Short mmCIF file of C-alpha atoms in Angstrom, two decimals:
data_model
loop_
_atom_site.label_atom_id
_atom_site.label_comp_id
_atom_site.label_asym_id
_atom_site.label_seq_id
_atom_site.Cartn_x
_atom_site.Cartn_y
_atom_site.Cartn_z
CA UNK A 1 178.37 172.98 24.74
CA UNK A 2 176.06 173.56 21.81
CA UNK A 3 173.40 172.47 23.51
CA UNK A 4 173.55 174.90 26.57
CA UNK A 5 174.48 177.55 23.77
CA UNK A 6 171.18 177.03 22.08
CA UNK A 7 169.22 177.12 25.72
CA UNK A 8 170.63 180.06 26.59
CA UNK A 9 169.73 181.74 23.27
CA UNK A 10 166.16 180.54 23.37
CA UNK A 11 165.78 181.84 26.37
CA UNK A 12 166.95 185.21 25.78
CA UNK A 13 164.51 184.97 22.44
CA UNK A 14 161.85 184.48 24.65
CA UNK A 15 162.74 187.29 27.18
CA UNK A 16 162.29 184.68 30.32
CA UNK A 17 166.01 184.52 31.32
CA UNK A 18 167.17 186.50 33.43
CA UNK A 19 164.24 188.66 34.00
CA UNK A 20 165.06 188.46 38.18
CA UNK A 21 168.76 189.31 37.50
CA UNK A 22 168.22 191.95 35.25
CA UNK A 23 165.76 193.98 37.52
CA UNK A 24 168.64 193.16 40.42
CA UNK A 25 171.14 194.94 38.50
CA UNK A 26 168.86 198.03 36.91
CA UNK A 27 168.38 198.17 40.86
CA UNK A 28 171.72 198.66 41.61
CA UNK A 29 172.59 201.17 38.97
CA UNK A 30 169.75 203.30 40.10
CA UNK A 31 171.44 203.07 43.48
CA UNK A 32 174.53 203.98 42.93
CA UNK A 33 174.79 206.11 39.66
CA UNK A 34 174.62 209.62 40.84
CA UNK A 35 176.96 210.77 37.85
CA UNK A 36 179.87 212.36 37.39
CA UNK A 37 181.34 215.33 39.28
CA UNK A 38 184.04 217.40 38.09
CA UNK A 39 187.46 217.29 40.10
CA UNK A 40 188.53 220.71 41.35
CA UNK A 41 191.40 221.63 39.37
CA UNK A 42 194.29 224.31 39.69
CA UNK A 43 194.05 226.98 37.42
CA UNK A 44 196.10 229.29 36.49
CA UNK A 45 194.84 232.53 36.24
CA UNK A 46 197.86 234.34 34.41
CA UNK A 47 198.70 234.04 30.70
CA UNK A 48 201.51 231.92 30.59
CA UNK A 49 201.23 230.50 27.27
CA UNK A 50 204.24 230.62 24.97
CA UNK A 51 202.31 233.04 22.10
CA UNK A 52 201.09 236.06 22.97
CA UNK A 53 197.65 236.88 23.64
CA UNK A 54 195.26 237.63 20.57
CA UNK A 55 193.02 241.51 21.09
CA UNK A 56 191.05 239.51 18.22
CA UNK A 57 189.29 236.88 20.89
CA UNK A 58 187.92 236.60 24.27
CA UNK A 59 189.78 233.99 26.28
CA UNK A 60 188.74 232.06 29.10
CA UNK A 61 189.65 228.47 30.91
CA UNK A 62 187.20 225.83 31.13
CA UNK A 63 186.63 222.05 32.52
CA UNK A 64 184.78 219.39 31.08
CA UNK A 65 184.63 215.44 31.98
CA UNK A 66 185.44 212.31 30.05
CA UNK A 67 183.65 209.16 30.65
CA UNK A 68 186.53 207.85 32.80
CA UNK A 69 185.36 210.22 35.27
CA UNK A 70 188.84 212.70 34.77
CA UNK A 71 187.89 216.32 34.92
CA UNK A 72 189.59 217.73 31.61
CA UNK A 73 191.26 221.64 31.45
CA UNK A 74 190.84 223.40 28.55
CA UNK A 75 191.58 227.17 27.23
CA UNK A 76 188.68 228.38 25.47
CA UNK A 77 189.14 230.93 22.44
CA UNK A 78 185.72 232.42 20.71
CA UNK A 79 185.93 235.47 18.06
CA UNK A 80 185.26 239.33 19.76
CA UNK A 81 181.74 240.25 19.49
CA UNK A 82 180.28 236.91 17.73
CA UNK A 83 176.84 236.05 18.43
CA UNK A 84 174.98 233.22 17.87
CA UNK A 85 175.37 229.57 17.73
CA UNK A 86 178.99 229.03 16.11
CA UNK A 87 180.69 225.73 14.52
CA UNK A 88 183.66 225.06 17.02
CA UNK A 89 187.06 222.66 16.68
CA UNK A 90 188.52 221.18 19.78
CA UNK A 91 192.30 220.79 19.35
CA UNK A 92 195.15 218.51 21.07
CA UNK A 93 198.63 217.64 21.33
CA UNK A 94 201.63 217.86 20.42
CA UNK A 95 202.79 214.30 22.55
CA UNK A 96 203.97 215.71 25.26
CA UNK A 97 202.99 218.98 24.97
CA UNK A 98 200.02 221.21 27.39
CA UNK A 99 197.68 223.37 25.59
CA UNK A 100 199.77 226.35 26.36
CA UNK A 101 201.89 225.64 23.42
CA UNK A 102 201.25 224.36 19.98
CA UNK A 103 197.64 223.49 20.54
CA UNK A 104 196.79 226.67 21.95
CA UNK A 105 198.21 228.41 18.78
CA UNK A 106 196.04 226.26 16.07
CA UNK A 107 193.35 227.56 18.76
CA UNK A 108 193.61 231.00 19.16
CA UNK A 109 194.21 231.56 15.33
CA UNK A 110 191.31 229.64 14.06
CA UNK A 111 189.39 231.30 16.45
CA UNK A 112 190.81 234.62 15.15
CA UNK A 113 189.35 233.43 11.51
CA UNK A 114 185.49 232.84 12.80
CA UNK A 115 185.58 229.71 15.33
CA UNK A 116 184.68 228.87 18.62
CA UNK A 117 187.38 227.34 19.73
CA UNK A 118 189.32 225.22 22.97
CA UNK A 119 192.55 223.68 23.46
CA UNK A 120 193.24 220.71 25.67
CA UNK A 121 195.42 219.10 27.86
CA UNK A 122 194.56 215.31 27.67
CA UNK A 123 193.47 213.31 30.49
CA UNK A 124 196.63 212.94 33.74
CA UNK A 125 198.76 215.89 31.96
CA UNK A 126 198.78 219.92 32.61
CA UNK A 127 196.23 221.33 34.36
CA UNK A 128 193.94 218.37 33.57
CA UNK A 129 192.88 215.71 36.58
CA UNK A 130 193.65 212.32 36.48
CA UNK A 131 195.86 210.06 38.48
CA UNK A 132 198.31 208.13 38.00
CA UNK A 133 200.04 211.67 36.60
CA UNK A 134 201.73 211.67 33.39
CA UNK A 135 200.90 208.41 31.63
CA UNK A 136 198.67 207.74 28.12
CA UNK A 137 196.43 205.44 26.97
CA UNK A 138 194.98 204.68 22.92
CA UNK A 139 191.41 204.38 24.53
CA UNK A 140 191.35 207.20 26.69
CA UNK A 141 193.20 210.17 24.77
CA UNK A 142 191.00 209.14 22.06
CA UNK A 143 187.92 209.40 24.56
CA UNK A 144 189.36 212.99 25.56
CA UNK A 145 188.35 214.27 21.93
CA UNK A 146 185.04 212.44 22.33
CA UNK A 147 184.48 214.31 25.84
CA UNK A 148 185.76 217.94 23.90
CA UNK A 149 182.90 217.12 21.28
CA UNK A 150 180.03 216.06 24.57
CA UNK A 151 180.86 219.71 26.05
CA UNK A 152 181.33 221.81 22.77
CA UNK A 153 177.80 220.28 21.86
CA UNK A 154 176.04 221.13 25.27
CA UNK A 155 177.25 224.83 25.16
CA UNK A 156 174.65 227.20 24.33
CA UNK A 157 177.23 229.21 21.52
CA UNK A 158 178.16 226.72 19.76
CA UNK A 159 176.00 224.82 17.13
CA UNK A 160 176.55 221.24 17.76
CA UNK A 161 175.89 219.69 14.04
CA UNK A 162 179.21 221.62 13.13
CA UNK A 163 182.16 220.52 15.53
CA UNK A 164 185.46 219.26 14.38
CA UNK A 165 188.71 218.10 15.64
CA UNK A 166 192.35 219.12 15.45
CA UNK A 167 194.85 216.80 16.93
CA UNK A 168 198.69 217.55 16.86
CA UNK A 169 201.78 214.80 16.43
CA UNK A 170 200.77 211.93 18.32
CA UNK A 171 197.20 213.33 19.13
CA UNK A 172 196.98 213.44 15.46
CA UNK A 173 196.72 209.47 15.50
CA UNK A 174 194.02 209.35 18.48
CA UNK A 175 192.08 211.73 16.60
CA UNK A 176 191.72 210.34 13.44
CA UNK A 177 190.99 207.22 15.87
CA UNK A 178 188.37 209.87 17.18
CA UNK A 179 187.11 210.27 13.90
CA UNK A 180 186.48 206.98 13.16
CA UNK A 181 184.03 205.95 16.54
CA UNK A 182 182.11 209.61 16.85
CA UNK A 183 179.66 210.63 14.15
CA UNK A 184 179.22 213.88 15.94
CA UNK A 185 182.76 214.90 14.45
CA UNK A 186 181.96 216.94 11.12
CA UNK A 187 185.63 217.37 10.20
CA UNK A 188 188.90 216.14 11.33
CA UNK A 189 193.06 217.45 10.54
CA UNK A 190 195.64 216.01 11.61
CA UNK A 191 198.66 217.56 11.79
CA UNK A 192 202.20 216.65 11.70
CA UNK A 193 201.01 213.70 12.65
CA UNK A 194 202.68 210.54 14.62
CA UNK A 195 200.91 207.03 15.16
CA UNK A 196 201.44 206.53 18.48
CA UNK A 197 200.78 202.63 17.83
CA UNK A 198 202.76 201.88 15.21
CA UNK A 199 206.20 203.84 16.48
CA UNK A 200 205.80 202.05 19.97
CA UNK A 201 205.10 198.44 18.51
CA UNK A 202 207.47 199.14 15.36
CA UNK A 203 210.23 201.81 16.08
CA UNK A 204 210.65 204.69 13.78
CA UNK A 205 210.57 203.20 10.31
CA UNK A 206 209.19 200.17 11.38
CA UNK A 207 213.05 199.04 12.05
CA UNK A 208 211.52 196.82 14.59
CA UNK A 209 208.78 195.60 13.62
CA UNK A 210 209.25 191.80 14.43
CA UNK A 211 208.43 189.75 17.29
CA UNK A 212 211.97 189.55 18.98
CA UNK A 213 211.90 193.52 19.29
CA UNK A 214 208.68 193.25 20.66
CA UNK A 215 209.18 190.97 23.29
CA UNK A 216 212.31 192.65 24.56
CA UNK A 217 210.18 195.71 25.04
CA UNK A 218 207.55 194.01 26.67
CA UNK A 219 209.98 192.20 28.97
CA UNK A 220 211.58 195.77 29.85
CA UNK A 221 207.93 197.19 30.37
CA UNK A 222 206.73 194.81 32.58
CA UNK A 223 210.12 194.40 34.78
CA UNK A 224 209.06 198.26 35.20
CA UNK A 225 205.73 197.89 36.22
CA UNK A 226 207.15 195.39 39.23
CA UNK A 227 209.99 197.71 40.29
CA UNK A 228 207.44 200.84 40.09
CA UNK A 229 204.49 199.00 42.53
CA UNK A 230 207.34 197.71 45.37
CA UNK A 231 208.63 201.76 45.12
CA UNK A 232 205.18 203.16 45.21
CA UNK A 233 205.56 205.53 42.58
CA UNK A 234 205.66 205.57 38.62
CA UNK A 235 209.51 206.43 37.16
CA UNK A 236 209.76 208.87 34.52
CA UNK A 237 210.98 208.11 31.45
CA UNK A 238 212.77 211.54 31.14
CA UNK A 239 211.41 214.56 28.15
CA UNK A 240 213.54 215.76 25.71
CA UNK A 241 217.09 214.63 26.22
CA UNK A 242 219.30 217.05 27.46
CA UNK A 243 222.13 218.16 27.61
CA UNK A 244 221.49 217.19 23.67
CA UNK A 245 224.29 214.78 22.44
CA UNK A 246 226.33 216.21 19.97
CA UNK A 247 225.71 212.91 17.68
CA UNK A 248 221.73 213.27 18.42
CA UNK A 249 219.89 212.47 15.12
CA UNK A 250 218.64 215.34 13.52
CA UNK A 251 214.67 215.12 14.70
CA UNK A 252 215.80 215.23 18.20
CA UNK A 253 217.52 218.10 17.86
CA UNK A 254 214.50 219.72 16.30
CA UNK A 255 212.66 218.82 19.67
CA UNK A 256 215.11 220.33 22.02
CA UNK A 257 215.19 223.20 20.19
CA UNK A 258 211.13 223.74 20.25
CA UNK A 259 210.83 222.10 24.06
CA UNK A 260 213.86 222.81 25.67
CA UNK A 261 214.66 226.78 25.11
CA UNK A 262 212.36 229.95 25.24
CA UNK A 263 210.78 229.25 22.12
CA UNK A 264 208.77 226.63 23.15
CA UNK A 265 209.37 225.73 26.70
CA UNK A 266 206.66 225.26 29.68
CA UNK A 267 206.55 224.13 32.86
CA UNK A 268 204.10 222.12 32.86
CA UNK A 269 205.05 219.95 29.28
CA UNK A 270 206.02 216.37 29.78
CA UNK A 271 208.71 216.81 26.95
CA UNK A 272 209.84 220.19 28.24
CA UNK A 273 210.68 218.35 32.00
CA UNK A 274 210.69 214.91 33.53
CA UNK A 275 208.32 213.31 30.96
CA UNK A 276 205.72 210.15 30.53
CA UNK A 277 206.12 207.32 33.12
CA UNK A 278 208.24 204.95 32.15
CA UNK A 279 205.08 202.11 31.41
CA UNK A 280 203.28 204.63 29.68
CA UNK A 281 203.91 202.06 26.02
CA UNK A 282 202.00 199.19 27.70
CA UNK A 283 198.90 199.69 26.32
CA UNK A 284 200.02 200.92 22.90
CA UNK A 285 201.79 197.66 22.21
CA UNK A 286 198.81 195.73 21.68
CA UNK A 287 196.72 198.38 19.99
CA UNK A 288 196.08 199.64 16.14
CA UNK A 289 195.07 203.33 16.33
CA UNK A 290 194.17 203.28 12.91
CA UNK A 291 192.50 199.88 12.27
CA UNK A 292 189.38 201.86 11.27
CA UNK A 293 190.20 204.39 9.60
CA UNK A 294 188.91 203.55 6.39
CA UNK A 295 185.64 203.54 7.90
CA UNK A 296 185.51 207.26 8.55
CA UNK A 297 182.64 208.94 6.16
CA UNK A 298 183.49 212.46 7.64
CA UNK A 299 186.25 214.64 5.92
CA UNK A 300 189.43 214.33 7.22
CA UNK A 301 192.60 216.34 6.52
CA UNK A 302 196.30 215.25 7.50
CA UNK A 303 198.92 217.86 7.13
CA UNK A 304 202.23 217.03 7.05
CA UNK A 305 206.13 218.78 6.60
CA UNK A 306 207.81 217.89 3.76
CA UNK A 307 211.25 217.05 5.20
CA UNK A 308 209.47 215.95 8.28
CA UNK A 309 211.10 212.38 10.03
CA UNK A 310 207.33 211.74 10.48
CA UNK A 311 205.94 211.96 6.85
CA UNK A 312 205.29 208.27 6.21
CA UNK A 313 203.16 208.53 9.65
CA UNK A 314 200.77 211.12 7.99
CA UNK A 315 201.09 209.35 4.20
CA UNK A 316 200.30 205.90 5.60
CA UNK A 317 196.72 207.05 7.00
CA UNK A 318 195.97 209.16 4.29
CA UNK A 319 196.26 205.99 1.95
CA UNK A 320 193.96 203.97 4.82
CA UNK A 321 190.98 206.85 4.21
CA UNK A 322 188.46 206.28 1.75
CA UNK A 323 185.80 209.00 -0.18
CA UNK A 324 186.55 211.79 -2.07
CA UNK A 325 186.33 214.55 1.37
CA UNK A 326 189.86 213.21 2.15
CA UNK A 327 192.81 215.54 1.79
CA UNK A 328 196.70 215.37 1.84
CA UNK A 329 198.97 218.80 2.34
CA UNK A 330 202.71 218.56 1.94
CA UNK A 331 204.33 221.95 3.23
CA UNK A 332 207.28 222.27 1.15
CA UNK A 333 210.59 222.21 3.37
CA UNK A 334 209.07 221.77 6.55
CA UNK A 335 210.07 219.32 9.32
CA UNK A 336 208.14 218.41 11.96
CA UNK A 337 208.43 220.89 14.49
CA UNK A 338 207.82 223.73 11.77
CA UNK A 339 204.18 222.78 11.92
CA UNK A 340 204.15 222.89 16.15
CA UNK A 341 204.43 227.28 16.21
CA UNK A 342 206.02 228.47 12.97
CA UNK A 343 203.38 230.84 11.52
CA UNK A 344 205.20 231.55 8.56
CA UNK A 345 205.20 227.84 7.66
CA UNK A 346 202.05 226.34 9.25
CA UNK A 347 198.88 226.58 6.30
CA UNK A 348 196.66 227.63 8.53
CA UNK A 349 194.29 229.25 4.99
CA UNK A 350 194.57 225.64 3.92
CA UNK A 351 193.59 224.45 7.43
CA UNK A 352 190.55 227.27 7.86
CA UNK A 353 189.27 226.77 4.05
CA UNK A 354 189.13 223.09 4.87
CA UNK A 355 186.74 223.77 8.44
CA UNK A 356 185.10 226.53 6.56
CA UNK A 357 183.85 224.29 3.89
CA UNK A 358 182.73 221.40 6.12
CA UNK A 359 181.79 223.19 9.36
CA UNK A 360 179.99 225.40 7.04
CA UNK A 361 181.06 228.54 8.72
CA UNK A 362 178.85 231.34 8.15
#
């Protein structure tokens, strides 16, 4: 075995091997990379968002493509009258959530304060393309900021060395994730922030984090995936619970009362309706959102509720980040849904001071 390992490693040294099957395949790609089109998507055309509509910023919807090939929707927010190239902040999340909610908030008021600004809906949710519908992935939510920061960079009003990220609840996770593989990312906050990862392989407060739990999930997941392939479709797993329980725990009934009634509600929200497909936790079983996070160099915020049942998410990556750009906010008495729409509670001076200095807003 060594012996064929050292053969093949001279030869690649000597740039002989291979030569044949390496023209083969550079003629295939040629062939049959045309690149990528951009699905044709349903827009809406009304504003159906659940804030109302800022007479401090032009609005507009656009589409973009990740690398997967899924055509991405986004609502696009940029400042009355501004001119020039501007620094910009893509935003996502909450879990669950469409861009005509929380994300479209964070959105239209930063771009109210001097930003070019869009809000999301990650890949096979909302308006966005995408098939099989409703169901997330580690490696391509994280992409979706990634493809944000490829069209944000190629716009002609926007001045690519000063693009950041904002990613809400469990998009907080994928974006520090973001963060941590894209160097074009100048500044990152995450708020309210879940690890995606760690509650699916753990439970909340880690309460199963041993290899028993695990397993039992797994088993359940992949008895799923065999019942969902002989039916043909993917089974929800359901959004927000409701009627709510009288005995529900106290977080949930902060959910239902953002997802489920007029302050929050949408049509098209996973957690508002039917929700993710039921194997939708596969893939975060076996990943670590966060296993480089210490590696990130760029500054990186995480905001976080003081009574929120997701604190230790938010406290636990701020300990993982290393340099002296790093920052922690506690709101004082906030949960976690305070920081998806309350304006009175969300620090959104904190939030712009920290872009301004790093995007270097002029």
């Amino acid at each position: 075995m060594k012996k064929i390992g050292r053969i093949i490693g001279l030869a690649l040294l000597s740039g002989t091997a291979f030569t044949s099957y390496g023209k083969e395949i550079q003629k295939m790609t040629d062939m049959k990379n045309p690149g990528v089109k951009d699905e044709k998507l349903q827009l809406t055309t009304e504003w159906d968002k659940i804030f109302p509509k800022s007479d401090k910023v032009d609005h507009c919807k656009v589409v973009f493509h990740n690398r997967f090939g899924i055509t991405l929707a986004a609502d696009l927010y940029k400042p009355k009258g501004a001119t020039g190239k501007l620094p910009a902040i893509a935003v996502s999340g909450p879990f669950g959530a469409v861009k005509e909610q929380s994300s479209g908030i964070y959105a239209q008021q930063l771009a109210e304060r001097g930003f070019l600004t869009i809000a999301f809906d990650p890949s096979f949710t909302g308006e966005s393309g995408g098939t099989p519908r409703f169901v997330a992935s580690p490696d391509i939510n994280t992409e979706d900021f990634s493809a944000a920061v490829d069209y944000l960079s190629n716009r002609s009003d926007v001045d690519p060395e000063r693009i950041g990220i904002i990613g809400i609840c469990g998009w907080g996770g994928m974006a520090i994730n973001a963060a941590a593989i894209d160097t074009r990312i100048k500044a990152t906050a995450a708020v309210t922030m879940y690890d995606m990862t760690r509650v699916t392989a753990n439970g909340y407060n880690d309460a199963d984090d041993n290899p028993q739990a695990r397993r039992k999930l797994r088993q359940a997941l992949n008895a799923q995936r065999t019942k969902d392939y002989a039916a043909g479709y993917y089974e929800l797993a359901g959004g927000v619970i409701d009627p709510l329980p009288a005995d529900a725990p106290q977080f949930v009934k902060e959910y239902y009362d953002h997802y489920k009634t007029k302050r929050g509600y949408h049509p098209r929200s996973l957690n508002s309706n039917r929700g993710w497909n039921k194997t939708s936790a596969i893939s975060f079983l076996n990943a670590k959102l966060l296993a480089y996070a210490g590696e990130i160099e760029s500054p990186v915020m995480v905001v976080h509720g003081e009574k929120a049942h997701s604190r230790y998410f938010g406290e636990t990556a701020f300990k993982m980040l290393k340099g002296d750009n790093k920052e922690l906010v506690i709101v004082p008495g906030a949960v976690h849904c305070d920081l998806y729409d309350n304006l009175k509670v969300i620090p959104f001076d904190r939030i712009d001071g920290f872009f301004r200095k790093y995007l270097g807003k002029k």
